[in-house]
């Protein structure tokens, strides 16, 4: 299933090295992670004109979509989402982010 980003969403593209900053800026509230935050992926065309997937964070309460630019698009929706989940978990382990009220994966 391909989910489309609504035209009225606040769209942000961030390089993977800015993921912790983006997570803290967009997914966090004063009490922790916005409980409606979703980890997902968005389709992109690769240089070979094939569909690839970029990890993304959607925060419905603020109508925000953050697309994370990794070195290359992933082969599948699930692969991109798992990459994002693994990165956030590693960052939380190191103290860069918090996953309290953990985002839906």
PDB file of C-alpha atoms in Angstrom:
ATOM      1  CA  UNK A   1       0.000   0.000   0.000  1.00  0.00           C
ATOM      2  CA  UNK A   2       1.353   3.421  -0.927  1.00  0.00           C
ATOM      3  CA  UNK A   3       0.289   6.241   1.351  1.00  0.00           C
ATOM      4  CA  UNK A   4       0.129   9.662  -0.236  1.00  0.00           C
ATOM      5  CA  UNK A   5       1.233  12.781   1.624  1.00  0.00           C
ATOM      6  CA  UNK A   6      -1.582  15.287   1.742  1.00  0.00           C
ATOM      7  CA  UNK A   7      -0.799  18.553  -0.023  1.00  0.00           C
ATOM      8  CA  UNK A   8      -1.678  20.447   3.141  1.00  0.00           C
ATOM      9  CA  UNK A   9       0.896  18.597   5.254  1.00  0.00           C
ATOM     10  CA  UNK A  10       3.936  20.399   6.605  1.00  0.00           C
ATOM     11  CA  UNK A  11       6.701  18.537   4.743  1.00  0.00           C
ATOM     12  CA  UNK A  12      10.310  18.464   5.950  1.00  0.00           C
ATOM     13  CA  UNK A  13      13.246  16.649   4.344  1.00  0.00           C
ATOM     14  CA  UNK A  14      16.169  15.923   6.636  1.00  0.00           C
ATOM     15  CA  UNK A  15      19.467  14.116   6.120  1.00  0.00           C
ATOM     16  CA  UNK A  16      19.909  11.050   8.297  1.00  0.00           C
ATOM     17  CA  UNK A  17      22.614  12.779  10.374  1.00  0.00           C
ATOM     18  CA  UNK A  18      19.926  15.256  11.542  1.00  0.00           C
ATOM     19  CA  UNK A  19      17.422  12.552  12.536  1.00  0.00           C
ATOM     20  CA  UNK A  20      17.740  13.071  16.306  1.00  0.00           C
ATOM     21  CA  UNK A  21      17.188  16.813  15.935  1.00  0.00           C
ATOM     22  CA  UNK A  22      14.185  16.267  13.667  1.00  0.00           C
ATOM     23  CA  UNK A  23      12.680  13.641  16.004  1.00  0.00           C
ATOM     24  CA  UNK A  24      13.046  15.916  19.004  1.00  0.00           C
ATOM     25  CA  UNK A  25      11.635  18.908  17.099  1.00  0.00           C
ATOM     26  CA  UNK A  26       8.633  17.256  15.458  1.00  0.00           C
ATOM     27  CA  UNK A  27       7.655  14.057  17.307  1.00  0.00           C
ATOM     28  CA  UNK A  28       8.212  15.180  20.889  1.00  0.00           C
ATOM     29  CA  UNK A  29       5.742  17.036  23.092  1.00  0.00           C
ATOM     30  CA  UNK A  30       6.241  18.370  26.615  1.00  0.00           C
ATOM     31  CA  UNK A  31       5.255  14.940  27.986  1.00  0.00           C
ATOM     32  CA  UNK A  32       7.122  12.667  25.564  1.00  0.00           C
ATOM     33  CA  UNK A  33       6.550  11.269  22.100  1.00  0.00           C
ATOM     34  CA  UNK A  34       3.256  12.287  20.520  1.00  0.00           C
ATOM     35  CA  UNK A  35       1.366   8.976  20.817  1.00  0.00           C
ATOM     36  CA  UNK A  36      -0.055   9.274  17.295  1.00  0.00           C
ATOM     37  CA  UNK A  37       3.406   9.506  15.716  1.00  0.00           C
ATOM     38  CA  UNK A  38       3.892   6.962  12.935  1.00  0.00           C
ATOM     39  CA  UNK A  39       7.030   5.473  11.457  1.00  0.00           C
ATOM     40  CA  UNK A  40       6.474   4.848   7.776  1.00  0.00           C
ATOM     41  CA  UNK A  41       8.056   5.224   4.349  1.00  0.00           C
ATOM     42  CA  UNK A  42       7.310   7.288   1.271  1.00  0.00           C
ATOM     43  CA  UNK A  43       7.920   6.227  -2.322  1.00  0.00           C
ATOM     44  CA  UNK A  44      10.561   7.978  -4.422  1.00  0.00           C
ATOM     45  CA  UNK A  45      11.850   7.423  -7.945  1.00  0.00           C
ATOM     46  CA  UNK A  46      15.430   6.214  -8.068  1.00  0.00           C
ATOM     47  CA  UNK A  47      17.919   7.185 -10.766  1.00  0.00           C
ATOM     48  CA  UNK A  48      16.992   3.957 -12.575  1.00  0.00           C
ATOM     49  CA  UNK A  49      13.346   5.112 -12.627  1.00  0.00           C
ATOM     50  CA  UNK A  50      12.328   2.414 -10.162  1.00  0.00           C
ATOM     51  CA  UNK A  51      10.416   2.996  -6.959  1.00  0.00           C
ATOM     52  CA  UNK A  52      12.499   3.166  -3.787  1.00  0.00           C
ATOM     53  CA  UNK A  53      11.423   4.045  -0.255  1.00  0.00           C
ATOM     54  CA  UNK A  54      12.596   6.748   2.143  1.00  0.00           C
ATOM     55  CA  UNK A  55      11.955   6.443   5.891  1.00  0.00           C
ATOM     56  CA  UNK A  56       9.485   9.009   7.199  1.00  0.00           C
ATOM     57  CA  UNK A  57       7.869  10.197  10.410  1.00  0.00           C
ATOM     58  CA  UNK A  58       4.275  11.385  10.385  1.00  0.00           C
ATOM     59  CA  UNK A  59       2.842  13.407  13.267  1.00  0.00           C
ATOM     60  CA  UNK A  60      -0.920  13.674  12.604  1.00  0.00           C
ATOM     61  CA  UNK A  61      -1.572  16.227  15.368  1.00  0.00           C
ATOM     62  CA  UNK A  62       0.590  18.822  13.626  1.00  0.00           C
ATOM     63  CA  UNK A  63       0.067  17.469  10.083  1.00  0.00           C
ATOM     64  CA  UNK A  64       3.837  17.071   9.799  1.00  0.00           C
ATOM     65  CA  UNK A  65       5.667  14.618   7.554  1.00  0.00           C
ATOM     66  CA  UNK A  66       9.444  14.313   7.945  1.00  0.00           C
ATOM     67  CA  UNK A  67      11.205  12.416   5.157  1.00  0.00           C
ATOM     68  CA  UNK A  68      14.625  11.072   6.164  1.00  0.00           C
ATOM     69  CA  UNK A  69      17.289  10.962   3.456  1.00  0.00           C
ATOM     70  CA  UNK A  70      19.505   7.943   3.945  1.00  0.00           C
ATOM     71  CA  UNK A  71      22.443   7.146   1.639  1.00  0.00           C
ATOM     72  CA  UNK A  72      20.099   5.468  -0.847  1.00  0.00           C
ATOM     73  CA  UNK A  73      16.385   4.660  -0.989  1.00  0.00           C
ATOM     74  CA  UNK A  74      15.381   1.292   0.444  1.00  0.00           C
ATOM     75  CA  UNK A  75      13.974  -1.546  -1.638  1.00  0.00           C
ATOM     76  CA  UNK A  76      10.685  -1.810   0.286  1.00  0.00           C
ATOM     77  CA  UNK A  77       8.339   0.073   2.598  1.00  0.00           C
ATOM     78  CA  UNK A  78       9.089  -2.364   5.429  1.00  0.00           C
ATOM     79  CA  UNK A  79      12.859  -2.117   4.959  1.00  0.00           C
ATOM     80  CA  UNK A  80      12.766   1.691   5.137  1.00  0.00           C
ATOM     81  CA  UNK A  81      10.521   1.660   8.208  1.00  0.00           C
ATOM     82  CA  UNK A  82      12.713  -0.935   9.949  1.00  0.00           C
ATOM     83  CA  UNK A  83      15.792   1.177   9.208  1.00  0.00           C
ATOM     84  CA  UNK A  84      14.130   4.188  10.826  1.00  0.00           C
ATOM     85  CA  UNK A  85      13.053   2.152  13.849  1.00  0.00           C
ATOM     86  CA  UNK A  86      16.583   0.774  14.290  1.00  0.00           C
ATOM     87  CA  UNK A  87      18.158   4.232  13.989  1.00  0.00           C
ATOM     88  CA  UNK A  88      15.771   5.727  16.563  1.00  0.00           C
ATOM     89  CA  UNK A  89      16.340   2.810  18.957  1.00  0.00           C
ATOM     90  CA  UNK A  90      20.129   3.211  18.664  1.00  0.00           C
ATOM     91  CA  UNK A  91      19.827   6.963  19.257  1.00  0.00           C
ATOM     92  CA  UNK A  92      17.631   6.388  22.303  1.00  0.00           C
ATOM     93  CA  UNK A  93      20.179   3.904  23.681  1.00  0.00           C
ATOM     94  CA  UNK A  94      22.860   6.607  23.377  1.00  0.00           C
ATOM     95  CA  UNK A  95      20.590   9.264  24.895  1.00  0.00           C
ATOM     96  CA  UNK A  96      20.122  11.414  21.773  1.00  0.00           C
ATOM     97  CA  UNK A  97      16.362  10.811  21.676  1.00  0.00           C
ATOM     98  CA  UNK A  98      13.653   9.363  23.839  1.00  0.00           C
ATOM     99  CA  UNK A  99      11.054   6.845  22.765  1.00  0.00           C
ATOM    100  CA  UNK A 100       8.767   7.159  25.800  1.00  0.00           C
ATOM    101  CA  UNK A 101       5.281   6.750  24.497  1.00  0.00           C
ATOM    102  CA  UNK A 102       7.006   4.817  21.699  1.00  0.00           C
ATOM    103  CA  UNK A 103       6.005   5.557  18.104  1.00  0.00           C
ATOM    104  CA  UNK A 104       3.941   3.012  16.211  1.00  0.00           C
ATOM    105  CA  UNK A 105       6.139   0.876  13.996  1.00  0.00           C
TER     106      UNK A 105
END
